[in-house]
mmCIF file of C-alpha atoms in Angstrom:
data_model
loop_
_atom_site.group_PDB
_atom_site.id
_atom_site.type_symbol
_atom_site.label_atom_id
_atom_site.label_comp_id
_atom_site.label_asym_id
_atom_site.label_seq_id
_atom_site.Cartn_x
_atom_site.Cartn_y
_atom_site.Cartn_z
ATOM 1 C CA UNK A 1 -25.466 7.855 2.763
ATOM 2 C CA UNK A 2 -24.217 4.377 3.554
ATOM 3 C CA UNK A 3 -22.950 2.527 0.146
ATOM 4 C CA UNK A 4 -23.723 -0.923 0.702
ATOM 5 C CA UNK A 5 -22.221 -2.514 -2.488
ATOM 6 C CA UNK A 6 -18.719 -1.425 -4.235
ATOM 7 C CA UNK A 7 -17.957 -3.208 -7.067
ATOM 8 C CA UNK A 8 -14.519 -2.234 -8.263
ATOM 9 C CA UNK A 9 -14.217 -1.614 -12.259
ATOM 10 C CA UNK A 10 -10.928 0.539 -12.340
ATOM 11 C CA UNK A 11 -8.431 2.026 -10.325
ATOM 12 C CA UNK A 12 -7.679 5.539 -10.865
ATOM 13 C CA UNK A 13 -4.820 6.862 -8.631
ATOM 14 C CA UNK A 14 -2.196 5.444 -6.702
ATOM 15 C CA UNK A 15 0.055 7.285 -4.162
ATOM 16 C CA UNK A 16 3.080 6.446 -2.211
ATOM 17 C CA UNK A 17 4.833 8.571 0.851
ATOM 18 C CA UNK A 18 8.063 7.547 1.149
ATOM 19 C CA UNK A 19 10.008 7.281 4.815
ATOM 20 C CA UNK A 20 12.743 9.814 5.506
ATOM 21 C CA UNK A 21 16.311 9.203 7.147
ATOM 22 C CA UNK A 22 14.841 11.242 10.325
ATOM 23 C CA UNK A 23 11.706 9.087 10.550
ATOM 24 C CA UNK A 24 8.995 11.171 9.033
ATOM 25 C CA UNK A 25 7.183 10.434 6.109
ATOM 26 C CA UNK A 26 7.476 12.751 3.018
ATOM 27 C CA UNK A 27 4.448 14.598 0.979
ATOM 28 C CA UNK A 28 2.731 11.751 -1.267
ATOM 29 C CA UNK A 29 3.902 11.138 -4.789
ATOM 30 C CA UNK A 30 2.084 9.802 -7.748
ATOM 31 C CA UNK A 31 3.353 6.071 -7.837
ATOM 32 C CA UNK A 32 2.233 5.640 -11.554
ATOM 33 C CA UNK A 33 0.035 3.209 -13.532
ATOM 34 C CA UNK A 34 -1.427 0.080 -11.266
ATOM 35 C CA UNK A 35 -2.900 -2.066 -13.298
ATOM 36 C CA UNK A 36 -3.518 -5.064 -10.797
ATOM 37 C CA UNK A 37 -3.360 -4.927 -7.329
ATOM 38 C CA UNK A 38 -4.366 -7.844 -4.922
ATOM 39 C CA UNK A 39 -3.483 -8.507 -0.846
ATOM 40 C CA UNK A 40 -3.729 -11.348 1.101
ATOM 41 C CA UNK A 41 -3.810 -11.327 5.399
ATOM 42 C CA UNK A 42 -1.360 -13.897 6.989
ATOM 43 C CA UNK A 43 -2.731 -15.150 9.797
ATOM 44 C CA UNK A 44 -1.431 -16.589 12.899
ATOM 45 C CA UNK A 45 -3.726 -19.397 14.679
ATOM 46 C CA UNK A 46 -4.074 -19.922 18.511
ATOM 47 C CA UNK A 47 -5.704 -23.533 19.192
ATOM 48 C CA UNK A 48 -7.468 -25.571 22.482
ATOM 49 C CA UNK A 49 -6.848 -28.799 21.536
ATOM 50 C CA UNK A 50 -8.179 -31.735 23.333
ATOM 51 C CA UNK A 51 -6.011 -34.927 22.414
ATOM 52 C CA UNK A 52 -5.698 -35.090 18.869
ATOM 53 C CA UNK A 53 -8.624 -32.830 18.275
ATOM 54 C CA UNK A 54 -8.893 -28.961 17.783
ATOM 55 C CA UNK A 55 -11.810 -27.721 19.866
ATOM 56 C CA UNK A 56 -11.695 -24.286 19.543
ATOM 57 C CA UNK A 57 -9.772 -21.754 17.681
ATOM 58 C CA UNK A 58 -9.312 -18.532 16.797
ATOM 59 C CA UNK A 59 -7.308 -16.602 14.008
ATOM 60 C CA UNK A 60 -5.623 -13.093 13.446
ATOM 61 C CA UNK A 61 -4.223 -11.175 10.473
ATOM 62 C CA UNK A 62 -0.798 -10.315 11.270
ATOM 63 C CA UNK A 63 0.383 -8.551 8.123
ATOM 64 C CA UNK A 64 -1.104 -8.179 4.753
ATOM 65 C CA UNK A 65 0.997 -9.415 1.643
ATOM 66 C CA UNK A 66 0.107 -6.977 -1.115
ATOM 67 C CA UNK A 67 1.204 -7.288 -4.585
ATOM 68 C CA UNK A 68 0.836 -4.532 -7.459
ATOM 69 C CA UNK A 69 1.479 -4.157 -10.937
ATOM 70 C CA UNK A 70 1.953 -1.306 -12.803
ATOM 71 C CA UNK A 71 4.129 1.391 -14.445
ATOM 72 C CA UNK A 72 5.838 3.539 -11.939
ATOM 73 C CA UNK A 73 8.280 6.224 -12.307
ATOM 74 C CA UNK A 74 11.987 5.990 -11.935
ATOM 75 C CA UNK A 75 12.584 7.885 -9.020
ATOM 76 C CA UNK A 76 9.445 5.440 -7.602
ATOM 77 C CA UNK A 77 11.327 2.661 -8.497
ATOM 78 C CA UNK A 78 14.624 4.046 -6.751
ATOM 79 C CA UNK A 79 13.508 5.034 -3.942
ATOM 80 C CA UNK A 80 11.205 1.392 -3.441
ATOM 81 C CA UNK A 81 14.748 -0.477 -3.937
ATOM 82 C CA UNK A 82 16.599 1.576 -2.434
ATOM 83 C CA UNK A 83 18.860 2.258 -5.127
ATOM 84 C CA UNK A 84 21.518 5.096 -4.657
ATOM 85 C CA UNK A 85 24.248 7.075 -6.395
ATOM 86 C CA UNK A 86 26.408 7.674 -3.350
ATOM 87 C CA UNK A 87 29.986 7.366 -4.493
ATOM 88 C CA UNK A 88 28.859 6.927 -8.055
ATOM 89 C CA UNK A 89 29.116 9.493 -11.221
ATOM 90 C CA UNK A 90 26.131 11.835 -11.918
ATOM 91 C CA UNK A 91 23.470 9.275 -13.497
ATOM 92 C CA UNK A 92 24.678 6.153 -12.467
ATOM 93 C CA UNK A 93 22.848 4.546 -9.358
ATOM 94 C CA UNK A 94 22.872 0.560 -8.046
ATOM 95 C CA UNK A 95 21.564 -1.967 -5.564
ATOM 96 C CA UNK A 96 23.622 -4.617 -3.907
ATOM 97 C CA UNK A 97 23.486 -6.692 -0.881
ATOM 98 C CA UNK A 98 23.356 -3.703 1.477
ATOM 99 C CA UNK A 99 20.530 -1.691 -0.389
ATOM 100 C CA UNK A 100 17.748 -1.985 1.645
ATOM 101 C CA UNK A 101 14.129 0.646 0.362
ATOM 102 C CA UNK A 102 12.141 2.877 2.433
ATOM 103 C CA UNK A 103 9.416 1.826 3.971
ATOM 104 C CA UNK A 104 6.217 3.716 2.843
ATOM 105 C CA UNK A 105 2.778 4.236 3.097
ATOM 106 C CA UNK A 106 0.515 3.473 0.116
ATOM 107 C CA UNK A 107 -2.965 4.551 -1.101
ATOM 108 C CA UNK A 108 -5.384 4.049 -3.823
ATOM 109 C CA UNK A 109 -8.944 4.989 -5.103
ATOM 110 C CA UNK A 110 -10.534 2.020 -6.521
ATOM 111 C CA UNK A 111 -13.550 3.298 -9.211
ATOM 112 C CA UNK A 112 -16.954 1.641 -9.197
ATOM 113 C CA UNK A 113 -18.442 2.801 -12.587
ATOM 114 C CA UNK A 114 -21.903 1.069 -11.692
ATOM 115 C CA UNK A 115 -22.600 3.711 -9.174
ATOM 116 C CA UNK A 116 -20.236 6.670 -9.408
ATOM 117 C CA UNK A 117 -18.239 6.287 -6.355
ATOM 118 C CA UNK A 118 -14.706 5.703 -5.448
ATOM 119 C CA UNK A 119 -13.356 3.909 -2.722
ATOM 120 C CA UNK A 120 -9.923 5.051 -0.595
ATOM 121 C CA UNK A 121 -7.373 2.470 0.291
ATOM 122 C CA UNK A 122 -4.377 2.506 2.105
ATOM 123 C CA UNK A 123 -1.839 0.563 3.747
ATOM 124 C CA UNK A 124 -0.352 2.676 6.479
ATOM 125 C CA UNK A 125 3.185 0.881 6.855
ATOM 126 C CA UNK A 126 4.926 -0.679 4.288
ATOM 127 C CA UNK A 127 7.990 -2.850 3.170
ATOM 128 C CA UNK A 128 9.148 -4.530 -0.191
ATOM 129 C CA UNK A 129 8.863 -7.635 0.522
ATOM 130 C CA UNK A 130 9.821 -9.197 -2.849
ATOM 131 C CA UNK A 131 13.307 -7.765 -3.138
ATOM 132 C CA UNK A 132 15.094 -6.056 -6.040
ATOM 133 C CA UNK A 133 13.390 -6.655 -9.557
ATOM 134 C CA UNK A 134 13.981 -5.430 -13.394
ATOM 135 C CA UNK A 135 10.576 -5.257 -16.082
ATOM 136 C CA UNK A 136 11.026 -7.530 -18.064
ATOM 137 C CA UNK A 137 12.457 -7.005 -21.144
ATOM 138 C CA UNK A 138 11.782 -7.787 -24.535
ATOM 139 C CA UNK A 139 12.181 -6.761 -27.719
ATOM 140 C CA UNK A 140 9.854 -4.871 -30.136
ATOM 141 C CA UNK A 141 6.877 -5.268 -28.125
ATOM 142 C CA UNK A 142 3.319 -4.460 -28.601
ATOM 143 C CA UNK A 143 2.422 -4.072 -25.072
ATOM 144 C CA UNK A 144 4.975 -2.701 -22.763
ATOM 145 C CA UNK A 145 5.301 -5.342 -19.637
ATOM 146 C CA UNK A 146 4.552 -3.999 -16.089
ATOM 147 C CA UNK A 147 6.485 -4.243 -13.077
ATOM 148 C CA UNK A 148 5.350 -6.632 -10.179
ATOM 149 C CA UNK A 149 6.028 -5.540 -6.948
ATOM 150 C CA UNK A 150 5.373 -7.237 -3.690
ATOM 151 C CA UNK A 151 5.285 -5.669 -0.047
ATOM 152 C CA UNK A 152 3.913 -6.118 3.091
ATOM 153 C CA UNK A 153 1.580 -3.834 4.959
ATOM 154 C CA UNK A 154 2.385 -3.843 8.678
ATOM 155 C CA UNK A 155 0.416 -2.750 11.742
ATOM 156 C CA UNK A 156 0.890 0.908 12.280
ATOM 157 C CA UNK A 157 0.938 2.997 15.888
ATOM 158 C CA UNK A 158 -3.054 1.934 16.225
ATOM 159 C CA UNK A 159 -2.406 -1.907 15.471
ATOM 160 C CA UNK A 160 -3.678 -1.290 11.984
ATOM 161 C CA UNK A 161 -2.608 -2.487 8.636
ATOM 162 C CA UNK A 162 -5.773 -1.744 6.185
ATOM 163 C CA UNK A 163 -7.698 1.335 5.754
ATOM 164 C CA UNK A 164 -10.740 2.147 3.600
ATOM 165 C CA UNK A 165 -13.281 5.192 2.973
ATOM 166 C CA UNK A 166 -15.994 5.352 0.553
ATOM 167 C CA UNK A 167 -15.960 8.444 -0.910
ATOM 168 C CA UNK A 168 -20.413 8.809 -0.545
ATOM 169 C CA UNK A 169 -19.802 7.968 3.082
ATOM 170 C CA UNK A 170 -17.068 9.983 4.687
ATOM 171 C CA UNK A 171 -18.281 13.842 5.954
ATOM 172 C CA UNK A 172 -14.725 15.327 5.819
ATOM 173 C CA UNK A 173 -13.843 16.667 2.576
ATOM 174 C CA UNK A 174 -10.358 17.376 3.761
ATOM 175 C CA UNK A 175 -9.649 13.537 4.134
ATOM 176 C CA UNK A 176 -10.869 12.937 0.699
ATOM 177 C CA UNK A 177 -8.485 16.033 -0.678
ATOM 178 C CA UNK A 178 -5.261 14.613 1.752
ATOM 179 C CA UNK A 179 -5.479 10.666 0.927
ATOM 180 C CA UNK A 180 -2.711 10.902 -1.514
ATOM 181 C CA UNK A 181 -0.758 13.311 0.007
ATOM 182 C CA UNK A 182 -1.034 13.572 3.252
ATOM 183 C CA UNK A 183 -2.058 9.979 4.654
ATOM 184 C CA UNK A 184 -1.405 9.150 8.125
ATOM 185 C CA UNK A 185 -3.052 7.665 11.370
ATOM 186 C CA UNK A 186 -3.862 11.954 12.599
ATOM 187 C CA UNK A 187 -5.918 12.464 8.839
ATOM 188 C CA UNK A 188 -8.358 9.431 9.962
ATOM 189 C CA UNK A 189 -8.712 9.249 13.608
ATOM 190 C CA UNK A 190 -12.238 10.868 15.089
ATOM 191 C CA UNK A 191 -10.824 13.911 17.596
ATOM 192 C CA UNK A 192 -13.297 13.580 20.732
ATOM 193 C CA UNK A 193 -14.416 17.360 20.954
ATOM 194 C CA UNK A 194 -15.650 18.096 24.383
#
C-alpha cells in the first residue's frame, strides 16, 4: 500500500535517545507531552551570476531548525540542558556557562485520524539550539504553560537530517516496534542480501 495523503490531526508519542560520555546513544525514553512541533531547513545557496544578474542557482538544506512544545519530564529536561549535580548536595542540580546538553536523536508518530495511519519521524542528530530555558511561571493557572524548546537536526553518518515512515507503507514490523527505542541509521538502511 502506498499512502498518498497524510494529514496530521495529533501527535501521539515522542521519544528521545540521549548521547553517552563514550559516544553511543542510550535506549529511547519517553520525552513527554508535544503539543506543537514545527522545523524549518536552512539552506545554503550556490549562484552563476552574470553581471548583476543571477542566472542560475541552486539550493541545499544544511540543517533543520526544529522547535517543540510540550511537557517533558525532569530528568528530560536535565539531561537536554545539561544540568548536573556534580559537586552539589543530593537534589540540587544547575546550569552555568559551562553546561553544555547531549546531543540526541528524536522521534515522533504524527496521527492522521482521517485514515487510521501514523506517520514516523525522526531527526537522527540533534543539538539545543535555543539554550537554557525555565516554563514559564505563573500563578494559579488554568492551563499549565508548556516548555518551548528549540534544536537543530544535523546530518548524520549518511548526510541525513530527516527521516519518515508511514506506518501502511513500511514491510518491517521490527522498525515500527524500534522507532522509539532503538532509532538509528542500522534500523532504516535496506541490507543488500546476495
Amino acid at each position: 500500500m502506498t499512502v498518498t495523503v497524510f494529514d496530521t490531526t495529533d501527535i501521539s508519542h515522542a521519544g528521545i535517545r540521549f548521547k553517552q560520555s563514550d559516544g553511543t546513544y542510550g535506549e529511547g525514553t519517553d520525552f513527554g507531552l508535544v503539543g506543537t512541533m514545527e522545523g524549518e531547513g536552512e539552506v545554503q545557496s550556490v549562484q552563476k551570476m552574470q553581471g548583476a544578474r543571477i542566472i542560475k542557482q541552486k539550493s541545499k538544506t544544511t540543517k533543520i531548525a526544529v522547535t517543540v512544545s510540550g511537557h517533558i519530564p525532569v530528568q528530560v529536561a536535565r539531561d537536554y540542558f545539561g544540568m548536573t549535580n556534580e559537586k552539589l548536595k543530593a537534589g540540587v542540580y544547575s546550569a552555568g556557562i559551562n553546561t553544555l546538553g547531549k546531543d540526541f536523536i528524536f522521534t515522533v508518530t504524527a496521527v492522521n485520524d482521517f485514515e487510521g495511519n501514523k506517520k514516523l519521524m525522526a531527526f537522527p542528530n540533534c543539538s539545543n539550539s535555543g539554550g537554557f530555558k525555565i516554563t514559564p511561571l505563573e500563578a494559579a493557572v488554568e492551563e499549565v504553560a508548556m516548555l518551548e524548546l528549540t534544536f537543530d537536526s544535523l546530518p548524520d553518518s549518511a548526510d541525513q537530517f530527516y527521516y519518515e515512515a508511514i506506518v501502511a507503507d513500511t514491510t518491517d514490523p521490527t522498525l515500527v516496534e524500534q522507532w522509539h527505542t532503538n532509532f538509528s541509521r542500522e534500523l532504516v538502511e535496506l541490507v543488500e542480501t546476495v
